[in-house]
């Protein structure tokens, strides 16, 4: 199990490697993000910003993860999604987490998949030991990340969860 601090330190190194500049951790509204970084793309005349919270995996319980999504929601209320020139993305960053627990959290026992998707939030799994980052729910606005995530095709997990969540919803509706 990785500490929140080791995950945070690695994701900061990862973001710098991708070309992002870390910003000081200033309060956004009532909340202080764990990680905040930006990258300017002169060619597209855009600035990409990532605002993130780092929490322990679901093995430690869902409460801290839910607290993280609450914090992301609060920050999004102040920053919004940005503009066409300055795009803001929001990520929940976790250490490697059991797939079974993630599925239980997103659709089987809890039903957080659709609220997370509606807010446009991402879930990143970070393994400092293997030096890997995967985006398992959502996708950043900055397409440059596709060259840096360990499995850029891991969005198949997002599609699988989406399909299962839709099937469950339809079943509950009587279809």
PDB file of C-alpha atoms in Angstrom:
ATOM      1  CA  UNK A   1       0.000   0.000   0.000  1.00  0.00           C
ATOM      2  CA  UNK A   2       1.339   3.416  -0.942  1.00  0.00           C
ATOM      3  CA  UNK A   3       1.057   6.509   1.224  1.00  0.00           C
ATOM      4  CA  UNK A   4      -0.906   9.486  -0.020  1.00  0.00           C
ATOM      5  CA  UNK A   5       2.328  11.501   0.123  1.00  0.00           C
ATOM      6  CA  UNK A   6       4.269   9.041  -2.086  1.00  0.00           C
ATOM      7  CA  UNK A   7       1.429   9.032  -4.640  1.00  0.00           C
ATOM      8  CA  UNK A   8       1.315  12.838  -4.597  1.00  0.00           C
ATOM      9  CA  UNK A   9       5.087  13.131  -5.038  1.00  0.00           C
ATOM     10  CA  UNK A  10       5.078  10.732  -7.976  1.00  0.00           C
ATOM     11  CA  UNK A  11       2.118  12.371  -9.728  1.00  0.00           C
ATOM     12  CA  UNK A  12       3.850  15.750  -9.437  1.00  0.00           C
ATOM     13  CA  UNK A  13       6.961  14.291 -11.119  1.00  0.00           C
ATOM     14  CA  UNK A  14       4.719  12.697 -13.760  1.00  0.00           C
ATOM     15  CA  UNK A  15       2.991  16.005 -14.514  1.00  0.00           C
ATOM     16  CA  UNK A  16       6.335  17.797 -14.856  1.00  0.00           C
ATOM     17  CA  UNK A  17       7.493  15.046 -17.226  1.00  0.00           C
ATOM     18  CA  UNK A  18       4.352  15.573 -19.343  1.00  0.00           C
ATOM     19  CA  UNK A  19       5.223  19.286 -19.529  1.00  0.00           C
ATOM     20  CA  UNK A  20       3.070  20.731 -16.769  1.00  0.00           C
ATOM     21  CA  UNK A  21       4.212  23.406 -14.350  1.00  0.00           C
ATOM     22  CA  UNK A  22       3.199  22.845 -10.749  1.00  0.00           C
ATOM     23  CA  UNK A  23       1.317  25.716  -9.147  1.00  0.00           C
ATOM     24  CA  UNK A  24       1.473  26.597  -5.463  1.00  0.00           C
ATOM     25  CA  UNK A  25      -1.214  24.854  -3.459  1.00  0.00           C
ATOM     26  CA  UNK A  26      -3.518  27.816  -2.843  1.00  0.00           C
ATOM     27  CA  UNK A  27      -7.040  27.507  -1.540  1.00  0.00           C
ATOM     28  CA  UNK A  28      -9.699  27.288  -4.240  1.00  0.00           C
ATOM     29  CA  UNK A  29     -12.856  28.537  -2.614  1.00  0.00           C
ATOM     30  CA  UNK A  30     -12.898  26.674   0.679  1.00  0.00           C
ATOM     31  CA  UNK A  31     -10.635  23.803  -0.348  1.00  0.00           C
ATOM     32  CA  UNK A  32      -6.937  23.353  -1.014  1.00  0.00           C
ATOM     33  CA  UNK A  33      -6.131  20.940  -3.875  1.00  0.00           C
ATOM     34  CA  UNK A  34      -3.364  18.422  -3.319  1.00  0.00           C
ATOM     35  CA  UNK A  35      -2.039  18.980  -6.842  1.00  0.00           C
ATOM     36  CA  UNK A  36      -2.541  21.864  -9.240  1.00  0.00           C
ATOM     37  CA  UNK A  37      -0.623  22.238 -12.490  1.00  0.00           C
ATOM     38  CA  UNK A  38      -0.875  23.958 -15.875  1.00  0.00           C
ATOM     39  CA  UNK A  39       0.531  23.527 -19.368  1.00  0.00           C
ATOM     40  CA  UNK A  40       0.416  26.069 -22.174  1.00  0.00           C
ATOM     41  CA  UNK A  41      -0.007  24.823 -25.713  1.00  0.00           C
ATOM     42  CA  UNK A  42       1.130  27.688 -27.911  1.00  0.00           C
ATOM     43  CA  UNK A  43       0.095  25.899 -31.109  1.00  0.00           C
ATOM     44  CA  UNK A  44      -3.530  25.525 -29.966  1.00  0.00           C
ATOM     45  CA  UNK A  45      -3.434  28.786 -28.001  1.00  0.00           C
ATOM     46  CA  UNK A  46      -4.760  26.945 -24.938  1.00  0.00           C
ATOM     47  CA  UNK A  47      -3.777  26.514 -21.349  1.00  0.00           C
ATOM     48  CA  UNK A  48      -4.646  23.224 -19.667  1.00  0.00           C
ATOM     49  CA  UNK A  49      -5.049  23.103 -15.913  1.00  0.00           C
ATOM     50  CA  UNK A  50      -5.328  20.047 -13.702  1.00  0.00           C
ATOM     51  CA  UNK A  51      -6.808  20.316 -10.223  1.00  0.00           C
ATOM     52  CA  UNK A  52      -6.562  17.123  -8.185  1.00  0.00           C
ATOM     53  CA  UNK A  53      -6.975  15.551  -4.793  1.00  0.00           C
ATOM     54  CA  UNK A  54      -5.020  12.519  -3.643  1.00  0.00           C
ATOM     55  CA  UNK A  55      -6.692   9.985  -1.360  1.00  0.00           C
ATOM     56  CA  UNK A  56      -5.959   6.482  -0.086  1.00  0.00           C
ATOM     57  CA  UNK A  57      -7.427   3.627  -2.106  1.00  0.00           C
ATOM     58  CA  UNK A  58     -10.850   2.136  -1.500  1.00  0.00           C
ATOM     59  CA  UNK A  59      -9.218  -0.517   0.684  1.00  0.00           C
ATOM     60  CA  UNK A  60      -9.164   2.217   3.359  1.00  0.00           C
ATOM     61  CA  UNK A  61     -12.910   2.752   2.953  1.00  0.00           C
ATOM     62  CA  UNK A  62     -15.031   4.858   0.654  1.00  0.00           C
ATOM     63  CA  UNK A  63     -15.385   7.830   3.035  1.00  0.00           C
ATOM     64  CA  UNK A  64     -12.095   9.487   2.090  1.00  0.00           C
ATOM     65  CA  UNK A  65     -12.752   8.994  -1.613  1.00  0.00           C
ATOM     66  CA  UNK A  66     -16.201  10.560  -1.244  1.00  0.00           C
ATOM     67  CA  UNK A  67     -14.615  13.421   0.704  1.00  0.00           C
ATOM     68  CA  UNK A  68     -12.226  13.902  -2.215  1.00  0.00           C
ATOM     69  CA  UNK A  69     -15.071  14.100  -4.716  1.00  0.00           C
ATOM     70  CA  UNK A  70     -16.824  16.598  -2.437  1.00  0.00           C
ATOM     71  CA  UNK A  71     -13.644  18.705  -2.469  1.00  0.00           C
ATOM     72  CA  UNK A  72     -13.398  18.460  -6.265  1.00  0.00           C
ATOM     73  CA  UNK A  73     -17.048  19.579  -6.535  1.00  0.00           C
ATOM     74  CA  UNK A  74     -16.383  22.549  -4.264  1.00  0.00           C
ATOM     75  CA  UNK A  75     -13.348  23.598  -6.309  1.00  0.00           C
ATOM     76  CA  UNK A  76     -15.276  23.177  -9.549  1.00  0.00           C
ATOM     77  CA  UNK A  77     -17.972  25.490  -8.169  1.00  0.00           C
ATOM     78  CA  UNK A  78     -15.308  28.221  -7.971  1.00  0.00           C
ATOM     79  CA  UNK A  79     -13.215  27.465 -11.070  1.00  0.00           C
ATOM     80  CA  UNK A  80     -15.805  25.949 -13.394  1.00  0.00           C
ATOM     81  CA  UNK A  81     -14.689  24.074 -16.476  1.00  0.00           C
ATOM     82  CA  UNK A  82     -12.677  26.980 -17.752  1.00  0.00           C
ATOM     83  CA  UNK A  83     -12.987  28.602 -21.150  1.00  0.00           C
ATOM     84  CA  UNK A  84     -12.055  27.629 -24.693  1.00  0.00           C
ATOM     85  CA  UNK A  85      -8.605  29.144 -24.044  1.00  0.00           C
ATOM     86  CA  UNK A  86      -8.151  27.851 -20.475  1.00  0.00           C
ATOM     87  CA  UNK A  87      -9.498  24.353 -19.821  1.00  0.00           C
ATOM     88  CA  UNK A  88      -9.740  23.007 -16.280  1.00  0.00           C
ATOM     89  CA  UNK A  89      -9.839  19.255 -15.538  1.00  0.00           C
ATOM     90  CA  UNK A  90     -10.452  17.618 -12.175  1.00  0.00           C
ATOM     91  CA  UNK A  91      -8.962  14.324 -11.014  1.00  0.00           C
ATOM     92  CA  UNK A  92      -9.289  11.990  -8.061  1.00  0.00           C
ATOM     93  CA  UNK A  93      -5.881  10.388  -7.672  1.00  0.00           C
ATOM     94  CA  UNK A  94      -5.643   7.040  -5.899  1.00  0.00           C
ATOM     95  CA  UNK A  95      -2.957   4.418  -5.410  1.00  0.00           C
ATOM     96  CA  UNK A  96      -3.549   1.071  -7.132  1.00  0.00           C
ATOM     97  CA  UNK A  97      -6.989  -0.049  -5.995  1.00  0.00           C
ATOM     98  CA  UNK A  98      -8.760  -3.366  -6.158  1.00  0.00           C
ATOM     99  CA  UNK A  99     -10.851  -3.666  -9.306  1.00  0.00           C
ATOM    100  CA  UNK A 100     -13.532  -5.441  -7.284  1.00  0.00           C
ATOM    101  CA  UNK A 101     -13.733  -2.548  -4.792  1.00  0.00           C
ATOM    102  CA  UNK A 102     -13.777  -0.006  -7.617  1.00  0.00           C
ATOM    103  CA  UNK A 103     -16.663  -1.772  -9.364  1.00  0.00           C
ATOM    104  CA  UNK A 104     -18.526  -2.065  -6.043  1.00  0.00           C
ATOM    105  CA  UNK A 105     -18.019   1.671  -5.427  1.00  0.00           C
ATOM    106  CA  UNK A 106     -18.995   2.747  -8.931  1.00  0.00           C
ATOM    107  CA  UNK A 107     -21.983   0.504  -9.671  1.00  0.00           C
ATOM    108  CA  UNK A 108     -22.535  -2.692  -7.661  1.00  0.00           C
ATOM    109  CA  UNK A 109     -22.908  -1.589  -4.046  1.00  0.00           C
ATOM    110  CA  UNK A 110     -22.775   2.154  -4.521  1.00  0.00           C
ATOM    111  CA  UNK A 111     -23.807   4.125  -7.584  1.00  0.00           C
ATOM    112  CA  UNK A 112     -21.193   6.826  -8.046  1.00  0.00           C
ATOM    113  CA  UNK A 113     -20.354   6.223 -11.707  1.00  0.00           C
ATOM    114  CA  UNK A 114     -22.961   8.566 -13.248  1.00  0.00           C
ATOM    115  CA  UNK A 115     -22.421  11.441 -10.754  1.00  0.00           C
ATOM    116  CA  UNK A 116     -18.659  11.264 -11.364  1.00  0.00           C
ATOM    117  CA  UNK A 117     -19.169  11.255 -15.153  1.00  0.00           C
ATOM    118  CA  UNK A 118     -21.763  14.064 -15.014  1.00  0.00           C
ATOM    119  CA  UNK A 119     -19.271  16.283 -13.199  1.00  0.00           C
ATOM    120  CA  UNK A 120     -16.567  15.431 -15.746  1.00  0.00           C
ATOM    121  CA  UNK A 121     -14.249  14.107 -13.033  1.00  0.00           C
ATOM    122  CA  UNK A 122     -11.475  11.636 -13.714  1.00  0.00           C
ATOM    123  CA  UNK A 123     -10.064   8.828 -11.601  1.00  0.00           C
ATOM    124  CA  UNK A 124      -6.342   8.208 -11.923  1.00  0.00           C
ATOM    125  CA  UNK A 125      -4.583   5.197 -10.432  1.00  0.00           C
ATOM    126  CA  UNK A 126      -0.945   5.917  -9.607  1.00  0.00           C
ATOM    127  CA  UNK A 127       1.709   3.331  -8.768  1.00  0.00           C
ATOM    128  CA  UNK A 128       4.903   5.079  -7.593  1.00  0.00           C
ATOM    129  CA  UNK A 129       6.836   1.806  -7.408  1.00  0.00           C
ATOM    130  CA  UNK A 130       6.185   0.928 -11.049  1.00  0.00           C
ATOM    131  CA  UNK A 131       6.164   4.605 -12.031  1.00  0.00           C
ATOM    132  CA  UNK A 132       2.809   4.322 -13.786  1.00  0.00           C
ATOM    133  CA  UNK A 133      -0.310   6.457 -14.082  1.00  0.00           C
ATOM    134  CA  UNK A 134      -3.591   5.264 -15.573  1.00  0.00           C
ATOM    135  CA  UNK A 135      -6.775   7.218 -16.143  1.00  0.00           C
ATOM    136  CA  UNK A 136      -9.585   4.702 -15.562  1.00  0.00           C
ATOM    137  CA  UNK A 137     -12.615   7.013 -15.535  1.00  0.00           C
ATOM    138  CA  UNK A 138     -12.931  10.065 -17.759  1.00  0.00           C
ATOM    139  CA  UNK A 139     -10.166  11.540 -19.896  1.00  0.00           C
ATOM    140  CA  UNK A 140      -8.175  14.780 -19.706  1.00  0.00           C
ATOM    141  CA  UNK A 141      -8.872  17.577 -22.165  1.00  0.00           C
ATOM    142  CA  UNK A 142      -5.162  17.687 -22.956  1.00  0.00           C
ATOM    143  CA  UNK A 143      -4.612  14.913 -25.491  1.00  0.00           C
ATOM    144  CA  UNK A 144      -0.878  14.975 -24.749  1.00  0.00           C
ATOM    145  CA  UNK A 145      -1.584  12.588 -21.859  1.00  0.00           C
ATOM    146  CA  UNK A 146      -2.276   9.735 -24.280  1.00  0.00           C
ATOM    147  CA  UNK A 147       1.487   9.491 -24.792  1.00  0.00           C
ATOM    148  CA  UNK A 148       2.204   9.249 -21.064  1.00  0.00           C
ATOM    149  CA  UNK A 149      -0.445   7.102 -19.390  1.00  0.00           C
ATOM    150  CA  UNK A 150       0.684   3.498 -18.981  1.00  0.00           C
ATOM    151  CA  UNK A 151      -2.399   2.138 -20.750  1.00  0.00           C
ATOM    152  CA  UNK A 152      -4.077   4.886 -22.768  1.00  0.00           C
ATOM    153  CA  UNK A 153      -6.583   2.235 -23.873  1.00  0.00           C
ATOM    154  CA  UNK A 154      -7.610   1.657 -20.251  1.00  0.00           C
ATOM    155  CA  UNK A 155     -10.683   3.740 -21.090  1.00  0.00           C
ATOM    156  CA  UNK A 156     -12.121   0.312 -21.885  1.00  0.00           C
ATOM    157  CA  UNK A 157     -12.648   0.028 -18.099  1.00  0.00           C
ATOM    158  CA  UNK A 158     -14.706   3.227 -18.237  1.00  0.00           C
ATOM    159  CA  UNK A 159     -16.769   1.805 -21.120  1.00  0.00           C
ATOM    160  CA  UNK A 160     -17.305  -1.495 -19.284  1.00  0.00           C
ATOM    161  CA  UNK A 161     -18.448   0.275 -16.115  1.00  0.00           C
ATOM    162  CA  UNK A 162     -20.684   2.574 -18.158  1.00  0.00           C
ATOM    163  CA  UNK A 163     -22.328  -0.376 -19.860  1.00  0.00           C
ATOM    164  CA  UNK A 164     -22.854  -2.209 -16.550  1.00  0.00           C
ATOM    165  CA  UNK A 165     -24.242   0.946 -14.909  1.00  0.00           C
ATOM    166  CA  UNK A 166     -26.662   1.496 -17.794  1.00  0.00           C
ATOM    167  CA  UNK A 167     -27.801  -2.142 -17.666  1.00  0.00           C
ATOM    168  CA  UNK A 168     -28.407  -1.834 -13.920  1.00  0.00           C
ATOM    169  CA  UNK A 169     -30.346   1.379 -14.390  1.00  0.00           C
ATOM    170  CA  UNK A 170     -32.512  -0.128 -17.119  1.00  0.00           C
ATOM    171  CA  UNK A 171     -33.125  -3.229 -15.000  1.00  0.00           C
ATOM    172  CA  UNK A 172     -34.243  -1.044 -12.069  1.00  0.00           C
ATOM    173  CA  UNK A 173     -36.556   0.853 -14.436  1.00  0.00           C
ATOM    174  CA  UNK A 174     -38.146  -2.439 -15.504  1.00  0.00           C
ATOM    175  CA  UNK A 175     -36.716  -2.663 -19.017  1.00  0.00           C
TER     176      UNK A 175
END
